[in-house]
Coordinates of C-alpha atoms and ligand atoms in Angstrom, one line a residue:
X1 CA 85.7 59.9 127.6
X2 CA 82.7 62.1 127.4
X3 CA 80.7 59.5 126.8
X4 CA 82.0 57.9 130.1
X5 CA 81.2 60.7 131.9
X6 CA 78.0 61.2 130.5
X7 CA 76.4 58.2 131.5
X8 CA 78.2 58.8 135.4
X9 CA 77.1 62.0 136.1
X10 CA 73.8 62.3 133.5
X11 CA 72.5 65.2 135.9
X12 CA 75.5 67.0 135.8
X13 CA 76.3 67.4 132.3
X14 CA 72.8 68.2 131.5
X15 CA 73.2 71.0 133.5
X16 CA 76.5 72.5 132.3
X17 CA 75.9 71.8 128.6
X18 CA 72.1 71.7 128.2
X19 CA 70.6 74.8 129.8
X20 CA 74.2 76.5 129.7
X21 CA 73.0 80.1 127.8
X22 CA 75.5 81.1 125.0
X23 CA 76.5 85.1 125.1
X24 CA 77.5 87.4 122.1
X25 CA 81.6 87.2 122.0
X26 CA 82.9 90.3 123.3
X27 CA 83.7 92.8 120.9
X28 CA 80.8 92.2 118.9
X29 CA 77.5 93.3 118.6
X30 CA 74.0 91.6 116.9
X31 CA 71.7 94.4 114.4
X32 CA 68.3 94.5 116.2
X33 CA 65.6 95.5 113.3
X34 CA 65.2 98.5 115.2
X35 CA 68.7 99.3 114.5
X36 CA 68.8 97.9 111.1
X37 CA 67.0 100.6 109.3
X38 CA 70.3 103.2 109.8
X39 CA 72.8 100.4 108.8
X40 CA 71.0 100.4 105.3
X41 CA 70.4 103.9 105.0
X42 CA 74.8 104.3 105.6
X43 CA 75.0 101.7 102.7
X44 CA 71.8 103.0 100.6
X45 CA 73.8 106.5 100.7
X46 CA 77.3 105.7 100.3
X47 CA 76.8 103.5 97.5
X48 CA 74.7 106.3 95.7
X49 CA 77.8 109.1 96.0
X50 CA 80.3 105.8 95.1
X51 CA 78.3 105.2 92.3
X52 CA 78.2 109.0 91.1
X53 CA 82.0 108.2 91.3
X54 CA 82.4 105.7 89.1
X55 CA 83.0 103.4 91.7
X56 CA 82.2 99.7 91.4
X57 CA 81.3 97.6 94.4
X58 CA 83.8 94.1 94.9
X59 CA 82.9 91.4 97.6
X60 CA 86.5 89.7 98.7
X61 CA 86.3 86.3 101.5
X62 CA 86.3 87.3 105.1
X63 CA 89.4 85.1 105.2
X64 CA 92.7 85.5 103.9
X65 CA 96.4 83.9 103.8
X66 CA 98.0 85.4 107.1
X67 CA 101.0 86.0 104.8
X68 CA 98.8 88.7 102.6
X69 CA 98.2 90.7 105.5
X70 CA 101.7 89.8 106.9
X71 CA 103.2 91.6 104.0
X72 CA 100.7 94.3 103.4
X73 CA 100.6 96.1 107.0
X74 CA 103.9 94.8 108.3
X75 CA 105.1 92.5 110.6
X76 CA 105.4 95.2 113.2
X77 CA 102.1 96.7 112.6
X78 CA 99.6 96.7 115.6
X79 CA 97.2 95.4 113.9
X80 CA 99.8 92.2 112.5
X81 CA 101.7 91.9 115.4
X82 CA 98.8 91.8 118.4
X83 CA 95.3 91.9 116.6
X84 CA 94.9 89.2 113.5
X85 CA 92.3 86.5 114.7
X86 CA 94.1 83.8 112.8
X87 CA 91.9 80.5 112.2
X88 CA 93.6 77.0 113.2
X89 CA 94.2 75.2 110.5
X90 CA 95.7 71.6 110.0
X91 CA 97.0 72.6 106.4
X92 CA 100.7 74.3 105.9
X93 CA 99.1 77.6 104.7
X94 CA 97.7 79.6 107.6
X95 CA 94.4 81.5 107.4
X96 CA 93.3 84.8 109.3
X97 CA 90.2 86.5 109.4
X98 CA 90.3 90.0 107.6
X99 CA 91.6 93.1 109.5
X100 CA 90.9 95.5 106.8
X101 CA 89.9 95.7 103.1
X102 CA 92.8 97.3 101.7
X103 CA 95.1 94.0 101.4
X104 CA 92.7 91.8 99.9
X105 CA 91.1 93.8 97.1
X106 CA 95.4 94.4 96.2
X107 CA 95.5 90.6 96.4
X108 CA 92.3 90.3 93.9
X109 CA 93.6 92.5 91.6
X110 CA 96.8 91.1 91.2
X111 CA 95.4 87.8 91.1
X112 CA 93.0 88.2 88.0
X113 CA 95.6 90.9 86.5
X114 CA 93.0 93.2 86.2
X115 CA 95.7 95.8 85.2
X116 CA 95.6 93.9 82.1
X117 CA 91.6 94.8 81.7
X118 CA 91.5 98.3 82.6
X119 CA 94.2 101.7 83.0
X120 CA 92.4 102.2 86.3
X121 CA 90.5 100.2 88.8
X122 CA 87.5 102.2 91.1
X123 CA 86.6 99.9 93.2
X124 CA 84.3 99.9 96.8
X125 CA 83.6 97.0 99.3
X126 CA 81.1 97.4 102.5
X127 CA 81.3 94.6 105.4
X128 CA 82.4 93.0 108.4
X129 CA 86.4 93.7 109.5
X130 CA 87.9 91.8 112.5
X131 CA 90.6 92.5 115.3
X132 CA 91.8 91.3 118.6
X133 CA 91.9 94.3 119.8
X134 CA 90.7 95.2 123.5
X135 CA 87.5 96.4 123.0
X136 CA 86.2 99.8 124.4
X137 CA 83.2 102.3 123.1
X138 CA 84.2 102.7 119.2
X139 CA 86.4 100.1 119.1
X140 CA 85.0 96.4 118.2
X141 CA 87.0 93.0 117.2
X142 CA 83.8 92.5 114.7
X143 CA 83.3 95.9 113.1
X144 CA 82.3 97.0 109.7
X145 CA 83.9 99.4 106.7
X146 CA 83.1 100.7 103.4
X147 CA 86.2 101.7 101.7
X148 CA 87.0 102.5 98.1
X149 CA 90.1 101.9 96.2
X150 CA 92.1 103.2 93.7
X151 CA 94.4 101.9 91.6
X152 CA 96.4 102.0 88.0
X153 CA 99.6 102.0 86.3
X154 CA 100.8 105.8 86.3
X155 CA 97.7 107.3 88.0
X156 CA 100.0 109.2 90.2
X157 CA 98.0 112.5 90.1
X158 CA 97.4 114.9 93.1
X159 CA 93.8 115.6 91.8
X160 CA 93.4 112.1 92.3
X161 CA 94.4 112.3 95.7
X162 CA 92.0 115.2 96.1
X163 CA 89.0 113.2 94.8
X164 CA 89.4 110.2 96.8
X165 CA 89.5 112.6 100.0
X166 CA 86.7 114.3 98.9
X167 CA 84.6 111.1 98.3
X168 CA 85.4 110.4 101.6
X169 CA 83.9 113.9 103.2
X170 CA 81.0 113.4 101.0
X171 CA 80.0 110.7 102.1
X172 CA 80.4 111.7 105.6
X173 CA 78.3 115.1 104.9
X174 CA 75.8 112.8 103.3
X175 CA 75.2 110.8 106.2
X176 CA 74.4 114.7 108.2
X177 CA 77.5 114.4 110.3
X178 CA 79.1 117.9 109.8
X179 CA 81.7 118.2 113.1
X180 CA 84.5 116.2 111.8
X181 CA 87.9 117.3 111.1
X182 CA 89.8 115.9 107.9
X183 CA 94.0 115.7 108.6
X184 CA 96.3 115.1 106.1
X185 CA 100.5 114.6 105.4
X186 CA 102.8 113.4 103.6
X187 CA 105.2 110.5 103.9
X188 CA 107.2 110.6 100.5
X189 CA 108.3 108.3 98.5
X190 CA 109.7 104.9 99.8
X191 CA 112.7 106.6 100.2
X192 CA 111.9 109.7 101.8
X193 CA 110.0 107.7 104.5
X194 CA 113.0 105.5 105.3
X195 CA 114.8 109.2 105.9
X196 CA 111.4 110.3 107.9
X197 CA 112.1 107.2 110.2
X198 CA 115.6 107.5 110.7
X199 CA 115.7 111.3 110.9
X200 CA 112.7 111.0 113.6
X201 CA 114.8 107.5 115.0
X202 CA 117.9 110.3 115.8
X203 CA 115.4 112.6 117.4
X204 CA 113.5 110.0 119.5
X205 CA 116.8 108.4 121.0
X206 CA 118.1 111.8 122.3
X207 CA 115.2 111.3 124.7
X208 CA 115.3 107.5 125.1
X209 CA 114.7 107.4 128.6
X210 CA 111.5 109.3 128.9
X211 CA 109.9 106.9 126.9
X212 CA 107.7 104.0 127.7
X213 CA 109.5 100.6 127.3
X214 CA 107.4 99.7 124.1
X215 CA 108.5 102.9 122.9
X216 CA 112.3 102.2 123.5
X217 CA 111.8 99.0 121.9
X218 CA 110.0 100.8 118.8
X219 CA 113.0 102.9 118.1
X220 CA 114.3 100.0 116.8
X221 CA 111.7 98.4 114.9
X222 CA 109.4 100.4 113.9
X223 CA 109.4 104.0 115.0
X224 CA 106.8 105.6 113.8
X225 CA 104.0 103.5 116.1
X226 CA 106.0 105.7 118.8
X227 CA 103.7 108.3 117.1
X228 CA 100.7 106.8 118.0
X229 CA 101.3 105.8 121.8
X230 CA 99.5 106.9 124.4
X231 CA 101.6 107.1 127.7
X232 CA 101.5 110.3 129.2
X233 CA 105.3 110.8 129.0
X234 CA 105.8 109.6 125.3
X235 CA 102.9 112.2 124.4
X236 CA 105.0 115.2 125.6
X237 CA 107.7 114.0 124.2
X238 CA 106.3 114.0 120.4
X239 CA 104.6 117.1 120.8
X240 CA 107.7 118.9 121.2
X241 CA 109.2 117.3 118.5
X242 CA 110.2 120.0 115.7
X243 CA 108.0 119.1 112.9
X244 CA 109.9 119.8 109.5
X245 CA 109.6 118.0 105.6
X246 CA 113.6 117.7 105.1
X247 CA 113.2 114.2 104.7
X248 CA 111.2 115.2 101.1
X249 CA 112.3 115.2 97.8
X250 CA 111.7 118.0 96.0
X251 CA 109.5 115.7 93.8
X252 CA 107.2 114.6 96.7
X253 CA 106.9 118.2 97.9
X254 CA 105.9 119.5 94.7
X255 CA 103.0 116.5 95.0
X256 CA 102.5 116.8 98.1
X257 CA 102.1 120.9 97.6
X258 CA 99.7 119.7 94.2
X259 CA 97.4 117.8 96.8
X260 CA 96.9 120.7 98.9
X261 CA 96.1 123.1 95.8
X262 CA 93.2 120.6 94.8
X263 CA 91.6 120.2 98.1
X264 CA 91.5 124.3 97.9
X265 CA 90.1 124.0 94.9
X266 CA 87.3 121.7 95.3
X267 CA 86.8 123.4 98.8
X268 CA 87.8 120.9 101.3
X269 CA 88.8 121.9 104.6
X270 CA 92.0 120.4 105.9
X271 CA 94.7 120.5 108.5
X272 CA 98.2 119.7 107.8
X273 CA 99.2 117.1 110.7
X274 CA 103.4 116.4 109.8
X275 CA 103.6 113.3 112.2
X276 CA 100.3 111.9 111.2
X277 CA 101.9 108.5 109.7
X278 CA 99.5 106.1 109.9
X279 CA 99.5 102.6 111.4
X280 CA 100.0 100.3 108.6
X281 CA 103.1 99.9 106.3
X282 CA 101.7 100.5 103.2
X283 CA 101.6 104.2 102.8
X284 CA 103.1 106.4 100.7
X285 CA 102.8 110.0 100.0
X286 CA 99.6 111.3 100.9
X287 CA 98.0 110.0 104.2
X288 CA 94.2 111.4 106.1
X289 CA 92.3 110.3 108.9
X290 CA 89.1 112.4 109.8
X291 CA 88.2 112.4 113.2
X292 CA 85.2 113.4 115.5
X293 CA 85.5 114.4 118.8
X294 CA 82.1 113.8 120.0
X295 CA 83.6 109.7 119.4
X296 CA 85.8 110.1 123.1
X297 CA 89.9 108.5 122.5
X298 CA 88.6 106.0 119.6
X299 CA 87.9 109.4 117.7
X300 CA 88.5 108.3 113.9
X301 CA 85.7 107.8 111.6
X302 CA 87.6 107.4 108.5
X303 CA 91.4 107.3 107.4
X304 CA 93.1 106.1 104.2
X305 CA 96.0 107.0 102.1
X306 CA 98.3 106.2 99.0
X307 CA 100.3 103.2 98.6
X308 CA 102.2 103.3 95.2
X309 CA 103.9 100.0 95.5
X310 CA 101.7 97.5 97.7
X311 CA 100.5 96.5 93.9
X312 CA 103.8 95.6 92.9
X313 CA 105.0 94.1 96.5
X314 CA 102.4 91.5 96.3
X315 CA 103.6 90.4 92.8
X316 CA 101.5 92.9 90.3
X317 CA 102.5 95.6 88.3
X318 CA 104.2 98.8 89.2
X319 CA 100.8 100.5 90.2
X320 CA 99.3 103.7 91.6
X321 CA 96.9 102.8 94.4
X322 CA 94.7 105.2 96.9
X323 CA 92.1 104.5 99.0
X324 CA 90.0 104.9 102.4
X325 CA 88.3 103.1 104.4
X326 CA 85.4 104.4 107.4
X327 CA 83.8 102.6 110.3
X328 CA 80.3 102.4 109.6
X329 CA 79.8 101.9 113.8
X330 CA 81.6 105.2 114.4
X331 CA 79.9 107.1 111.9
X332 CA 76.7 105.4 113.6
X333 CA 77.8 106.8 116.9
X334 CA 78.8 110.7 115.5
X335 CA 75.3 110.5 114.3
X336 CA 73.8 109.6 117.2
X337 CA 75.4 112.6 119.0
X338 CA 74.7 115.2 116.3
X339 CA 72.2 117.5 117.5
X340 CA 69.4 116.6 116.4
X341 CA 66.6 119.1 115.0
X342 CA 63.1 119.7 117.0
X343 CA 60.3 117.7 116.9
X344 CA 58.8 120.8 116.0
X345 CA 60.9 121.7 113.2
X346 CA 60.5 124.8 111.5
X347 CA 59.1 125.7 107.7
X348 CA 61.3 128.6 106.8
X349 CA 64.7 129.5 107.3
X350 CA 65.8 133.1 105.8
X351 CA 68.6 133.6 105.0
X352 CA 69.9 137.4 104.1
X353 CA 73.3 136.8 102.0
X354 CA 74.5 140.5 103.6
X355 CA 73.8 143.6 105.8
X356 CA 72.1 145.6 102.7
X357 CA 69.2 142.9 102.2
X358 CA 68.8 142.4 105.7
X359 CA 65.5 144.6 106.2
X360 CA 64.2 142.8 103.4
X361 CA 64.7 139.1 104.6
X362 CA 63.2 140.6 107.9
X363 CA 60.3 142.0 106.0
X364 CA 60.0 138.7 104.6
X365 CA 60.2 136.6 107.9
X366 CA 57.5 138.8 109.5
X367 CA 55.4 138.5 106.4
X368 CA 55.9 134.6 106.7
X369 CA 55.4 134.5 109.6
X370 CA 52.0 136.5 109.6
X371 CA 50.3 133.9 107.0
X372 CA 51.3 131.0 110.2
X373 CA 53.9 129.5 108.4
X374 CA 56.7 128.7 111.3
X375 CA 59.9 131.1 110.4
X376 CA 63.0 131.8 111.3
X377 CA 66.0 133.8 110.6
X378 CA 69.8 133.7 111.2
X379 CA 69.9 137.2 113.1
X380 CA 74.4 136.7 112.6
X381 CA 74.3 137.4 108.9
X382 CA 77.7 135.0 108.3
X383 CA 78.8 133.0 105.1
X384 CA 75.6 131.1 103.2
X385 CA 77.4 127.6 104.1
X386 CA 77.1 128.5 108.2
X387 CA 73.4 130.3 108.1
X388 CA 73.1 126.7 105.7
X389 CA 73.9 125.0 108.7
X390 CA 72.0 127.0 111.3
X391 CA 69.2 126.0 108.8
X392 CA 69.9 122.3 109.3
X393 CA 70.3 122.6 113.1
X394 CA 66.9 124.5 113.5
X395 CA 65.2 121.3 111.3
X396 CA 63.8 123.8 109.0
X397 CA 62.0 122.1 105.7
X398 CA 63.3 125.4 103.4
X399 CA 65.6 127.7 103.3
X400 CA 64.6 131.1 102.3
X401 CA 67.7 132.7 100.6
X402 CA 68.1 136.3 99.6
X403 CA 71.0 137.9 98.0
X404 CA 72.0 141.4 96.6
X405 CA 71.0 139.5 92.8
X406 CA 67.1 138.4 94.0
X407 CA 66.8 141.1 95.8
X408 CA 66.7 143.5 92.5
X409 CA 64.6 140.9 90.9
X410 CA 62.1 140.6 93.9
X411 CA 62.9 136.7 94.0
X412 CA 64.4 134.6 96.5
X413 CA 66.1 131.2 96.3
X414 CA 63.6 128.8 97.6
X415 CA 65.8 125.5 98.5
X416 CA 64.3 122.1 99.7
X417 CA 66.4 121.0 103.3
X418 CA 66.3 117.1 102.3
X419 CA 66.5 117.0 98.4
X420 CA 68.9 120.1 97.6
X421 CA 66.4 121.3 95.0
X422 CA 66.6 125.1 94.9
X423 CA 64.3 127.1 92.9
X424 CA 63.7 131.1 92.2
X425 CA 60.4 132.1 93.4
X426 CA 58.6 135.4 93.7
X427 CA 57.3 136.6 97.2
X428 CA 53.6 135.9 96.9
X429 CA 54.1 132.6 95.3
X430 CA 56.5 132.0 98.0
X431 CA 53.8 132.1 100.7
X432 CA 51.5 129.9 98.8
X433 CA 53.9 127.0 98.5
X434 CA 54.9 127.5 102.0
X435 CA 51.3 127.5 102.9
X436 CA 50.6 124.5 100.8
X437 CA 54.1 123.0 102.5
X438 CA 55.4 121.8 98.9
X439 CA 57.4 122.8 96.5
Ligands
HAM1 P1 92.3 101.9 109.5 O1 92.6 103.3 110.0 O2 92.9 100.8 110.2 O3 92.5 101.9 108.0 O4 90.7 101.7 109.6 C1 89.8 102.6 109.0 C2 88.6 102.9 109.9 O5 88.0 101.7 110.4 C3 89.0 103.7 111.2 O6 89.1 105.0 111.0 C4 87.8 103.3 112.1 O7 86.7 104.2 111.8 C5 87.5 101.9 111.7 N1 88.0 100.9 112.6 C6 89.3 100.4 112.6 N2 89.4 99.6 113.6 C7 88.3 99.5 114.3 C8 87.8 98.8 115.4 N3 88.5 97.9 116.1 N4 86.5 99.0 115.8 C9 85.7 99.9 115.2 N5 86.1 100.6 114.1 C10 87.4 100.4 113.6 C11 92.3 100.8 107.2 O8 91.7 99.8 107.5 C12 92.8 101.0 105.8 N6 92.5 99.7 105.0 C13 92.2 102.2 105.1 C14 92.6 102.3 103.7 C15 92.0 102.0 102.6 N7 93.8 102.9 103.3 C16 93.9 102.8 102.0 N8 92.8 102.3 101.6

């Protein structure tokens, strides 16, 4: 037929299907070279802190069995129900193209019983995700993750929990972005989430009619993606829901109460969110996002959570799983709108730990400053981790630190911005080295 038209009307089709110029589909974007460099410097540094982790990296097919992800996130997910590309296929099996990492490194494990090789699995993937989603600023139908999983028969343990969050900040740290904010909750066992749903199902239909239409068709199958909608109306509805745990066991509190003692320990900062739930079935137990608001509505870098029986749902073991996954464009565009230090950045940043070794650090600025090596000093005298940070923001190449300790000693800490290498130096080798501008 083409043919046939071809040869009736050649100047015609040359014109629609010769010169016709092919544009990018919408919802992707192409890597100039110019952009290139920060892609691989995101990889170079996540797979050095996944590596001080013990984390191994796995490659899985950008293409799956629908069914896997079907079964993983839920028929009534979002992400199932509206956004999986699915690929036609003549064959009986259907294929769709990867919304996330999460399902198909379960399905890997399963399939090569690696339980069978190792008590616990560390594993990391970086690449290319794909929904149909609608796409705005943030929010792509080709976009890419690095996530890292977790998983292993009875590995149940809150520090656990703890360390995969804080691989996840650390890596976000690592890549400079400092503004984020981490959230976490819990959603129990399997059964303590079916009595989360119902108990929020009873709360939710008391106020039926002030919610959306989705929304009143959510309360029946699946009633926690109420949580996440954004009509005016269905917002000021959730915020004034009463927020309790009664729906726990008193063995997912005490875990859930575990988690939160570890982050404290290892110093992570966190926010208890209780209707943060997540939009995939999976979860279990402990769930995070960490969001930025400099990102606008699409404002999560990085999310992840547990999912204790996904393993054995797609035909493994019983097995412990935890993971997270972040979107290497988000983090791309936090970065972009960190502030940035000066062109002309400074040498020396001092840094007086307190009040009593203030007139010292000043003494030390000015002395700095009089052998024309560019100085500065953090006049608020606040924690070392915020006059740290002032440090960063002002682009300084050292920090200067002097505490109660170095003072006695006539030392200070001398630290290196980029490397993190901190050394005690005395005050006139201090302004040599400065001078010199190495350590
Ligand atoms: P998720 O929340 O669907 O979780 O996605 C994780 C991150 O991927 C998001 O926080 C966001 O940064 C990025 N992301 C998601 N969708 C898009 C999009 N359309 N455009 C741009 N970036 C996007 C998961 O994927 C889970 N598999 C995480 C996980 C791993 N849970 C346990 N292990």
């Amino acid at each position: 037929m083409l043919a046939k038209q071809n040869a009736l009307f050649p100047f015609l089709y040359h014109e629609f299907f010769m010169t016709k110029q092919f544009s990018i589909p919408r919802g992707t974007a192409d890597i100039f070279p110019s952009e290139a460099g920060a892609w691989q410097e995101i990889e170079a540094k996540a797979r050095r802190i996944l590596a001080d982790y013990n984390y191994q990296e796995i490659r899985t097919p950008i293409f799956e069995e629908t069914g896997l992800f079907r079964r993983s996130l839920g028929q009534t997910s979002e992400v199932v129900a509206k956004q999986l590309l699915e690929l036609s296929s003549s064959g009986k099996e259907g294929f769709s193209l990867r919304p996330e990492g999460t399902a198909p490194v379960v399905r890997a494990y399963v399939e090569n019983s690696i339980d069978r090789q190792e008590s616990l699995t560390k594993l990391f993937y970086i690449g290319p995700m794909f929904r149909g989603e609608r796409p705005q600023k943030g929010r792509l139908r080709q976009f890419h993750q690095i996530g890292a999983e977790v998983i292993g028969p009875n590995t149940g343990n809150p520090y656990l929990d703890a360390e995969v969050i804080a691989l996840n900040v650390n890596i976000l740290k690592a890549f400079g972005l400092q503004g984020f904010r981490l959230k976490i909750n819990t959603l129990g066992s399997c059964e303590d989430k079916e009595n989360f749903s119902n108990g929020l199902r009873q709360k939710l239909a008391a106020q039926r009619s002030r919610l959306c239409e989705d929304c009143q068709k959510r309360l029946e199958y699946n009633v926690f993606r109420i949580l996440d909608c954004k009509n005016k109306e269905c917002r000021a509805v959730i915020e004034h829901l009463h927020a309790d745990y009664e729906h726990l066991s008193q063995e997912s509190r005490d875990y859930y109460g575990r988690v939160k003692e570890a982050l404290n320990a290892l110093e992570i900062a966190f926010d208890e969110v209780p209707y943060l739930v997540r939009g995939l079935d999976y979860y279990t137990h402990t769930v995070f996002e960490i969001s930025d608001t400099s990102l606008g509505i699409q404002d999560a870098l990085s999310a992840g959570g547990r999912y204790n029986n996904l393993v054995s749902e797609l035909g493994g073991p019983q097995a412990d799983a935890i993971g997270f996954a972040l979107g290497m464009e988000r983090v791309l565009l936090a970065m972009s709108s960190e502030p940035k230090p000066a062109a002309s950045a400074l040498t020396a940043y001092v840094i007086a730990l307190d009040e009593n070794v203030f007139p010292k650090a000043f003494h030390i600025l000015n002395m700095l400053r009089g052998a024309g090596i560019p100085s500065d000093i953090d006049y608020k005298i606040s924690s070392l981790k915020s006059q740290m940070r002032s440090a960063h923001k002002a682009g300084s190449r050292y920090a200067v630190i002097l505490g109660e300790e170095e003072n006695k000693r006539g030392v200070v800490a001398l630290k290196d911005m980029a490397t993190g290498n901190q050394r005690e130096v005395g005050l006139t080798e201090l302004r040599e080295i400065l001078k010199k501008g190495k350590v």
